[in-house]
PDB file of C-alpha atoms in Angstrom:
ATOM      1  CA  GLY Y   1       8.843 -25.550 -12.603  1.00 82.00           C
ATOM      2  CA  ASP Y   2       6.044 -22.885 -14.093  1.00 87.00           C
ATOM      3  CA  SER Y   3       5.995 -22.882 -18.331  1.00 92.00           C
ATOM      4  CA  VAL Y   4       3.830 -21.418 -20.951  1.00 95.00           C
ATOM      5  CA  THR Y   5       3.596 -22.511 -24.498  1.00 95.00           C
ATOM      6  CA  GLN Y   6       2.219 -20.295 -27.220  1.00 95.00           C
ATOM      7  CA  MET Y   7       1.922 -20.646 -30.609  1.00 88.00           C
ATOM      8  CA  GLU Y   8       4.560 -18.964 -33.006  1.00 84.00           C
ATOM      9  CA  GLY Y   9       3.943 -15.985 -35.156  1.00 85.00           C
ATOM     10  CA  PRO Y  10       3.808 -14.092 -36.540  1.00 94.00           C
ATOM     11  CA  VAL Y  11       0.364 -14.484 -37.341  1.00 96.00           C
ATOM     12  CA  THR Y  12      -1.067 -12.587 -40.536  1.00 97.00           C
ATOM     13  CA  LEU Y  13      -5.026 -11.991 -41.280  1.00 97.00           C
ATOM     14  CA  SER Y  14      -7.087  -9.318 -42.781  1.00 97.00           C
ATOM     15  CA  GLU Y  15      -8.940  -6.779 -40.903  1.00 97.00           C
ATOM     16  CA  GLU Y  16     -12.321  -8.152 -39.498  1.00 96.00           C
ATOM     17  CA  ALA Y  17     -10.609 -11.527 -39.731  1.00 97.00           C
ATOM     18  CA  PHE Y  18     -11.169 -14.274 -36.493  1.00 97.00           C
ATOM     19  CA  LEU Y  19      -8.434 -14.623 -34.177  1.00 97.00           C
ATOM     20  CA  THR Y  20      -7.152 -17.162 -32.313  1.00 97.00           C
ATOM     21  CA  ILE Y  21      -3.916 -17.474 -30.347  1.00 97.00           C
ATOM     22  CA  ASN Y  22      -3.126 -20.427 -28.597  1.00 97.00           C
ATOM     23  CA  CYS Y  23      -1.622 -20.684 -24.844  1.00 97.00           C
ATOM     24  CA  THR Y  24      -1.289 -23.689 -22.781  1.00 97.00           C
ATOM     25  CA  TYR Y  25       0.700 -23.762 -19.562  1.00 96.00           C
ATOM     26  CA  THR Y  26       2.143 -26.103 -16.897  1.00 94.00           C
ATOM     27  CA  ALA Y  27       1.969 -25.265 -13.278  1.00 90.00           C
ATOM     28  CA  THR Y  28       1.235 -26.516 -10.161  1.00 84.00           C
ATOM     29  CA  GLY Y  29      -2.016 -25.668  -8.256  1.00 82.00           C
ATOM     30  CA  TYR Y  30      -4.283 -22.778  -9.231  1.00 84.00           C
ATOM     31  CA  PRO Y  31      -2.448 -20.069 -10.877  1.00 90.00           C
ATOM     32  CA  SER Y  32      -3.983 -16.591 -12.372  1.00 91.00           C
ATOM     33  CA  LEU Y  33      -3.885 -16.587 -15.903  1.00 94.00           C
ATOM     34  CA  PHE Y  34      -3.466 -13.127 -18.002  1.00 95.00           C
ATOM     35  CA  TRP Y  35      -2.848 -11.592 -21.359  1.00 97.00           C
ATOM     36  CA  TYR Y  36      -0.820  -8.996 -21.691  1.00 96.00           C
ATOM     37  CA  VAL Y  37      -0.312  -6.783 -25.247  1.00 97.00           C
ATOM     38  CA  GLN Y  38       3.090  -4.818 -25.976  1.00 94.00           C
ATOM     39  CA  TYR Y  39       2.437  -2.755 -28.843  1.00 92.00           C
ATOM     40  CA  PRO Y  40       5.873  -1.158 -31.278  1.00 87.00           C
ATOM     41  CA  GLY Y  41       7.970   0.667 -28.831  1.00 84.00           C
ATOM     42  CA  GLU Y  42       5.358   0.485 -25.756  1.00 86.00           C
ATOM     43  CA  GLY Y  43       5.400  -1.608 -22.530  1.00 88.00           C
ATOM     44  CA  LEU Y  44       3.322  -4.584 -21.486  1.00 92.00           C
ATOM     45  CA  GLN Y  45      -0.285  -3.531 -21.357  1.00 93.00           C
ATOM     46  CA  LEU Y  46      -2.659  -6.209 -19.171  1.00 94.00           C
ATOM     47  CA  LEU Y  47      -5.425  -7.059 -21.638  1.00 97.00           C
ATOM     48  CA  LEU Y  48      -7.711  -9.473 -19.750  1.00 96.00           C
ATOM     49  CA  LYS Y  49      -6.776 -11.984 -16.979  1.00 95.00           C
ATOM     50  CA  ALA Y  50      -8.485 -15.161 -15.133  1.00 94.00           C
ATOM     51  CA  THR Y  51      -8.098 -16.064 -11.929  1.00 90.00           C
ATOM     52  CA  LYS Y  52      -9.862 -19.642 -11.628  1.00 90.00           C
ATOM     53  CA  ALA Y  53     -11.099 -22.345 -13.729  1.00 92.00           C
ATOM     54  CA  ASP Y  54     -13.977 -21.427 -15.878  1.00 94.00           C
ATOM     55  CA  ASP Y  55     -13.555 -17.559 -15.607  1.00 95.00           C
ATOM     56  CA  LYS Y  56     -13.740 -16.081 -18.816  1.00 97.00           C
ATOM     57  CA  GLY Y  57     -11.485 -12.783 -18.913  1.00 96.00           C
ATOM     58  CA  SER Y  58     -12.465 -10.003 -21.469  1.00 97.00           C
ATOM     59  CA  ASN Y  59     -11.767  -6.505 -22.646  1.00 96.00           C
ATOM     60  CA  LYS Y  60     -11.819  -4.797 -25.814  1.00 95.00           C
ATOM     61  CA  GLY Y  61     -13.299  -7.516 -28.074  1.00 97.00           C
ATOM     62  CA  PHE Y  62     -10.588 -10.370 -27.134  1.00 98.00           C
ATOM     63  CA  GLU Y  63     -11.751 -13.066 -24.894  1.00 98.00           C
ATOM     64  CA  ALA Y  64     -10.280 -16.203 -22.933  1.00 98.00           C
ATOM     65  CA  THR Y  65     -11.155 -18.790 -21.360  1.00 98.00           C
ATOM     66  CA  TYR Y  66      -9.582 -20.114 -18.180  1.00 96.00           C
ATOM     67  CA  ARG Y  67      -9.464 -24.479 -18.805  1.00 96.00           C
ATOM     68  CA  LYS Y  68      -7.965 -26.223 -16.050  1.00 93.00           C
ATOM     69  CA  GLU Y  69      -8.827 -29.753 -18.028  1.00 93.00           C
ATOM     70  CA  THR Y  70      -6.665 -28.650 -21.082  1.00 95.00           C
ATOM     71  CA  THR Y  71      -4.298 -26.314 -19.034  1.00 95.00           C
ATOM     72  CA  SER Y  72      -5.112 -23.975 -21.851  1.00 97.00           C
ATOM     73  CA  PHE Y  73      -6.182 -19.883 -22.208  1.00 97.00           C
ATOM     74  CA  HIS Y  74      -6.571 -19.330 -25.789  1.00 98.00           C
ATOM     75  CA  LEU Y  75      -7.280 -15.520 -27.064  1.00 98.00           C
ATOM     76  CA  GLU Y  76      -9.823 -15.107 -29.459  1.00 98.00           C
ATOM     77  CA  LYS Y  77     -11.182 -12.065 -31.132  1.00 98.00           C
ATOM     78  CA  GLY Y  78     -14.289 -12.207 -33.766  1.00 96.00           C
ATOM     79  CA  SER Y  79     -13.461  -9.528 -35.954  1.00 96.00           C
ATOM     80  CA  VAL Y  80      -9.776  -7.894 -36.119  1.00 97.00           C
ATOM     81  CA  GLN Y  81      -8.746  -4.530 -36.799  1.00 97.00           C
ATOM     82  CA  VAL Y  82      -5.092  -2.970 -37.853  1.00 96.00           C
ATOM     83  CA  SER Y  83      -4.664  -1.189 -34.639  1.00 96.00           C
ATOM     84  CA  ASP Y  84      -4.652  -4.862 -33.020  1.00 97.00           C
ATOM     85  CA  SER Y  85      -1.353  -5.374 -34.552  1.00 96.00           C
ATOM     86  CA  ALA Y  86       0.996  -5.972 -31.478  1.00 96.00           C
ATOM     87  CA  VAL Y  87       2.794  -8.728 -29.881  1.00 95.00           C
ATOM     88  CA  TYR Y  88       0.931 -10.582 -27.114  1.00 97.00           C
ATOM     89  CA  PHE Y  89       1.916 -12.484 -24.427  1.00 96.00           C
ATOM     90  CA  CYS Y  90       0.036 -15.039 -22.370  1.00 97.00           C
ATOM     91  CA  ALA Y  91       1.125 -15.652 -18.618  1.00 95.00           C
ATOM     92  CA  LEU Y  92       0.683 -17.286 -15.390  1.00 92.00           C
ATOM     93  CA  SER Y  93       1.331 -15.697 -11.927  1.00 88.00           C
ATOM     94  CA  ARG Y  94       2.601 -18.031  -9.231  1.00 75.00           C
ATOM     95  CA  ARG Y  95       5.161 -16.496  -6.274  1.00 68.00           C
ATOM     96  CA  ARG Y  96       4.332 -13.001  -7.338  1.00 72.00           C
ATOM     97  CA  ALA Y  97       6.351 -13.101 -10.693  1.00 81.00           C
ATOM     98  CA  LEU Y  98       5.018 -13.504 -14.275  1.00 88.00           C
ATOM     99  CA  THR Y  99       6.167 -16.504 -16.129  1.00 90.00           C
ATOM    100  CA  PHE Y 100       5.328 -15.479 -20.033  1.00 93.00           C
ATOM    101  CA  GLY Y 101       4.955 -17.379 -23.082  1.00 94.00           C
ATOM    102  CA  SER Y 102       7.418 -16.807 -25.517  1.00 93.00           C
ATOM    103  CA  GLY Y 103       4.360 -13.765 -27.447  1.00 94.00           C
ATOM    104  CA  THR Y 104       3.102 -14.146 -30.655  1.00 96.00           C
ATOM    105  CA  ARG Y 105       3.557 -11.079 -33.144  1.00 96.00           C
ATOM    106  CA  LEU Y 106      -0.055 -10.229 -34.782  1.00 97.00           C
ATOM    107  CA  GLN Y 107      -0.365  -8.188 -37.862  1.00 96.00           C
ATOM    108  CA  VAL Y 108      -3.769  -7.307 -39.620  1.00 97.00           C
ATOM    109  CA  GLN Y 109      -3.700  -6.246 -43.247  1.00 96.00           C
ATOM    110  CA  PRO Y 110      -6.194  -3.554 -44.186  1.00 94.00           C
TER     111      PRO Y 110
ATOM    112  CA  ASP S   1      -0.737  10.570 -14.333  1.00 63.00           C
ATOM    113  CA  THR S   2       2.118   7.829 -15.294  1.00 69.00           C
ATOM    114  CA  ALA S   3       1.516   4.591 -12.925  1.00 91.00           C
ATOM    115  CA  VAL S   4       4.687   3.167 -13.486  1.00 95.00           C
ATOM    116  CA  SER S   5       7.329   5.393 -14.708  1.00 95.00           C
ATOM    117  CA  GLN S   6      11.250   4.455 -16.146  1.00 96.00           C
ATOM    118  CA  THR S   7      14.214   6.550 -16.342  1.00 96.00           C
ATOM    119  CA  PRO S   8      15.974   6.440 -19.033  1.00 96.00           C
ATOM    120  CA  LYS S   9      13.801   5.540 -21.926  1.00 94.00           C
ATOM    121  CA  TYR S  10      17.222   4.765 -23.722  1.00 96.00           C
ATOM    122  CA  LEU S  11      20.759   4.026 -22.249  1.00 97.00           C
ATOM    123  CA  VAL S  12      23.860   3.581 -24.783  1.00 97.00           C
ATOM    124  CA  THR S  13      27.199   2.945 -22.953  1.00 97.00           C
ATOM    125  CA  GLN S  14      30.077   0.913 -23.418  1.00 97.00           C
ATOM    126  CA  MET S  15      31.284  -2.215 -21.896  1.00 97.00           C
ATOM    127  CA  GLY S  16      32.781  -2.102 -18.044  1.00 97.00           C
ATOM    128  CA  ASN S  17      30.860   0.879 -17.318  1.00 97.00           C
ATOM    129  CA  ASP S  18      28.303   1.111 -14.166  1.00 97.00           C
ATOM    130  CA  LYS S  19      25.312   2.155 -14.893  1.00 97.00           C
ATOM    131  CA  SER S  20      21.541   2.529 -13.194  1.00 97.00           C
ATOM    132  CA  ILE S  21      17.669   2.596 -14.182  1.00 98.00           C
ATOM    133  CA  LYS S  22      15.367   4.196 -12.479  1.00 97.00           C
ATOM    134  CA  CYS S  23      11.874   3.150 -11.134  1.00 97.00           C
ATOM    135  CA  GLU S  24       9.039   4.526  -9.807  1.00 97.00           C
ATOM    136  CA  GLN S  25       5.157   3.465  -9.164  1.00 96.00           C
ATOM    137  CA  ASN S  26       2.404   5.629  -8.021  1.00 95.00           C
ATOM    138  CA  LEU S  27       0.140   3.083  -7.133  1.00 93.00           C
ATOM    139  CA  GLY S  28       0.611   2.324  -3.883  1.00 91.00           C
ATOM    140  CA  HIS S  29       1.765  -1.276  -4.830  1.00 91.00           C
ATOM    141  CA  ASP S  30       3.613  -3.242  -2.261  1.00 88.00           C
ATOM    142  CA  THR S  31       5.563  -5.160  -4.425  1.00 90.00           C
ATOM    143  CA  MET S  32       7.771  -4.142  -7.861  1.00 92.00           C
ATOM    144  CA  TYR S  33       9.919  -6.025 -10.363  1.00 93.00           C
ATOM    145  CA  TRP S  34      12.638  -6.439 -12.790  1.00 94.00           C
ATOM    146  CA  TYR S  35      11.930  -8.075 -16.061  1.00 94.00           C
ATOM    147  CA  LYS S  36      14.615  -8.557 -19.119  1.00 95.00           C
ATOM    148  CA  GLN S  37      13.508  -8.362 -22.907  1.00 93.00           C
ATOM    149  CA  ASP S  38      15.718 -10.215 -25.023  1.00 91.00           C
ATOM    150  CA  SER S  39      16.456  -9.529 -28.698  1.00 89.00           C
ATOM    151  CA  LYS S  40      13.891 -12.175 -29.195  1.00 87.00           C
ATOM    152  CA  LYS S  41      10.941 -10.585 -27.142  1.00 87.00           C
ATOM    153  CA  PHE S  42      11.193 -12.970 -24.410  1.00 90.00           C
ATOM    154  CA  LEU S  43      10.270 -12.021 -21.172  1.00 91.00           C
ATOM    155  CA  LYS S  44      12.083 -13.072 -17.704  1.00 90.00           C
ATOM    156  CA  ILE S  45      11.719 -12.158 -14.318  1.00 90.00           C
ATOM    157  CA  MET S  46      14.936 -10.747 -12.851  1.00 92.00           C
ATOM    158  CA  PHE S  47      14.200  -9.462  -9.527  1.00 89.00           C
ATOM    159  CA  SER S  48      10.880  -8.290  -7.346  1.00 89.00           C
ATOM    160  CA  TYR S  49      11.111  -6.476  -4.077  1.00 89.00           C
ATOM    161  CA  ASN S  50       8.189  -6.360  -1.407  1.00 86.00           C
ATOM    162  CA  ASN S  51       8.301  -3.956   1.066  1.00 75.00           C
ATOM    163  CA  LYS S  52      11.758  -3.335   0.463  1.00 71.00           C
ATOM    164  CA  GLU S  53      12.621  -6.793   0.877  1.00 80.00           C
ATOM    165  CA  LEU S  54      13.935  -9.230  -2.157  1.00 83.00           C
ATOM    166  CA  ILE S  55      11.752 -12.240  -2.788  1.00 75.00           C
ATOM    167  CA  ILE S  56      12.725 -13.092  -5.945  1.00 74.00           C
ATOM    168  CA  ASN S  57      16.328 -13.372  -7.626  1.00 76.00           C
ATOM    169  CA  GLU S  58      16.071 -15.611 -10.583  1.00 73.00           C
ATOM    170  CA  THR S  59      19.738 -16.773 -11.202  1.00 80.00           C
ATOM    171  CA  VAL S  60      20.767 -13.075 -12.049  1.00 89.00           C
ATOM    172  CA  PRO S  61      24.706 -12.696 -12.254  1.00 90.00           C
ATOM    173  CA  ASN S  62      25.699 -10.351  -9.161  1.00 90.00           C
ATOM    174  CA  ARG S  63      26.988  -7.606 -11.266  1.00 94.00           C
ATOM    175  CA  PHE S  64      23.410  -6.282 -11.180  1.00 94.00           C
ATOM    176  CA  SER S  65      21.652  -5.240  -7.891  1.00 93.00           C
ATOM    177  CA  PRO S  66      18.624  -3.716  -7.130  1.00 92.00           C
ATOM    178  CA  LYS S  67      17.863  -0.958  -4.794  1.00 91.00           C
ATOM    179  CA  SER S  68      14.430  -0.266  -3.407  1.00 90.00           C
ATOM    180  CA  PRO S  69      14.911   3.563  -0.971  1.00 89.00           C
ATOM    181  CA  ASP S  70      11.514   3.420  -0.537  1.00 89.00           C
ATOM    182  CA  LYS S  71       8.301   1.214  -1.454  1.00 88.00           C
ATOM    183  CA  ALA S  72       7.566   3.507  -4.638  1.00 93.00           C
ATOM    184  CA  HIS S  73      11.342   2.881  -6.141  1.00 94.00           C
ATOM    185  CA  LEU S  74      13.028   0.087  -7.415  1.00 94.00           C
ATOM    186  CA  ASN S  75      16.326   1.162  -9.110  1.00 96.00           C
ATOM    187  CA  LEU S  76      18.460  -1.467 -10.695  1.00 96.00           C
ATOM    188  CA  HIS S  77      22.414  -1.307 -10.959  1.00 96.00           C
ATOM    189  CA  ILE S  78      24.352  -3.084 -13.256  1.00 96.00           C
ATOM    190  CA  ASN S  79      28.286  -3.254 -12.806  1.00 96.00           C
ATOM    191  CA  SER S  80      30.736  -3.973 -15.837  1.00 97.00           C
ATOM    192  CA  LEU S  81      28.017  -4.242 -18.402  1.00 97.00           C
ATOM    193  CA  GLU S  82      28.927  -6.457 -21.037  1.00 97.00           C
ATOM    194  CA  LEU S  83      27.515  -7.195 -24.598  1.00 96.00           C
ATOM    195  CA  GLY S  84      25.004  -9.593 -23.564  1.00 94.00           C
ATOM    196  CA  ASP S  85      23.094  -7.339 -21.205  1.00 96.00           C
ATOM    197  CA  SER S  86      21.844  -5.533 -23.836  1.00 97.00           C
ATOM    198  CA  ALA S  87      17.875  -5.801 -24.016  1.00 96.00           C
ATOM    199  CA  VAL S  88      14.884  -3.763 -22.973  1.00 95.00           C
ATOM    200  CA  TYR S  89      14.231  -3.366 -18.980  1.00 97.00           C
ATOM    201  CA  PHE S  90      11.025  -3.573 -17.624  1.00 96.00           C
ATOM    202  CA  CYS S  91       9.539  -2.108 -14.361  1.00 96.00           C
ATOM    203  CA  ALA S  92       6.600  -3.483 -13.179  1.00 94.00           C
ATOM    204  CA  SER S  93       4.327  -3.210  -9.590  1.00 93.00           C
ATOM    205  CA  SER S  94       1.461  -5.247  -8.359  1.00 90.00           C
ATOM    206  CA  GLN S  95      -0.675  -5.634  -5.047  1.00 86.00           C
ATOM    207  CA  GLU S  96       0.913  -7.783  -2.797  1.00 75.00           C
ATOM    208  CA  THR S  97      -2.547  -9.519  -1.849  1.00 59.00           C
ATOM    209  CA  GLY S  98      -4.663 -10.665  -4.900  1.00 60.00           C
ATOM    210  CA  ASN S  99      -3.965 -11.859  -8.473  1.00 64.00           C
ATOM    211  CA  TYR S 100      -0.984 -10.398  -8.630  1.00 73.00           C
ATOM    212  CA  GLU S 101      -1.685  -8.456 -11.594  1.00 83.00           C
ATOM    213  CA  GLN S 102       0.984  -6.113 -12.576  1.00 90.00           C
ATOM    214  CA  TYR S 103       1.450  -3.044 -14.256  1.00 92.00           C
ATOM    215  CA  PHE S 104       4.267  -2.200 -16.363  1.00 94.00           C
ATOM    216  CA  GLY S 105       6.488   0.465 -16.997  1.00 94.00           C
ATOM    217  CA  PRO S 106       7.583   1.625 -20.745  1.00 93.00           C
ATOM    218  CA  GLY S 107      10.816  -0.056 -20.579  1.00 95.00           C
ATOM    219  CA  THR S 108      14.433   1.078 -20.916  1.00 96.00           C
ATOM    220  CA  ARG S 109      16.588  -0.074 -24.079  1.00 96.00           C
ATOM    221  CA  LEU S 110      19.883  -0.910 -22.791  1.00 97.00           C
ATOM    222  CA  THR S 111      22.625  -1.005 -25.635  1.00 97.00           C
ATOM    223  CA  VAL S 112      26.199  -1.890 -24.864  1.00 97.00           C
ATOM    224  CA  THR S 113      28.729  -1.366 -27.642  1.00 96.00           C
TER     225      THR S 113
END
């Protein structure tokens, strides 16, 4: 079946550091890929998405590229801020439901 | 305006009780979902409703039953609550067509004592 694997956290970075959170997936066909973010005590917010191979999703300085050859959708940001501290979820969409990775907690220190 | 809303935000109850969580979306979406997030933050699909028809039921115990009175509402009823039901439950919605981008509610934290 479908699955999503994310790097384990927590990831602790200093402000203005470069961020990479790895995500790989297993699925048949061509799923859509998403990154969602969950701030403390809140629900999930869509951060970015990509619907086909080589698409790059971007939002709020975050980027991720749909790599079919490596079945990956790694999240990157050039300079993180304290306000980026949250849990990040990689997900794929097939048959309408989302399959989520286990989430990666990011802690950014001033 | 809140796009996807859930009530209550917190629910504390005893084992064996029956409870309901309500969800409403004002986005005009055709499909609604319930997800469960456990204590380790892992999220898993429970149900999906499309135009008032159940289309996914991912091996959830039959103590859980979704009820959709109309396209904008999907309520979750839970009978005979157990300790293991304690979790955060999220409602979501999406358009039926397209790339199934989903919008989530704020969650309901259920604690069973």
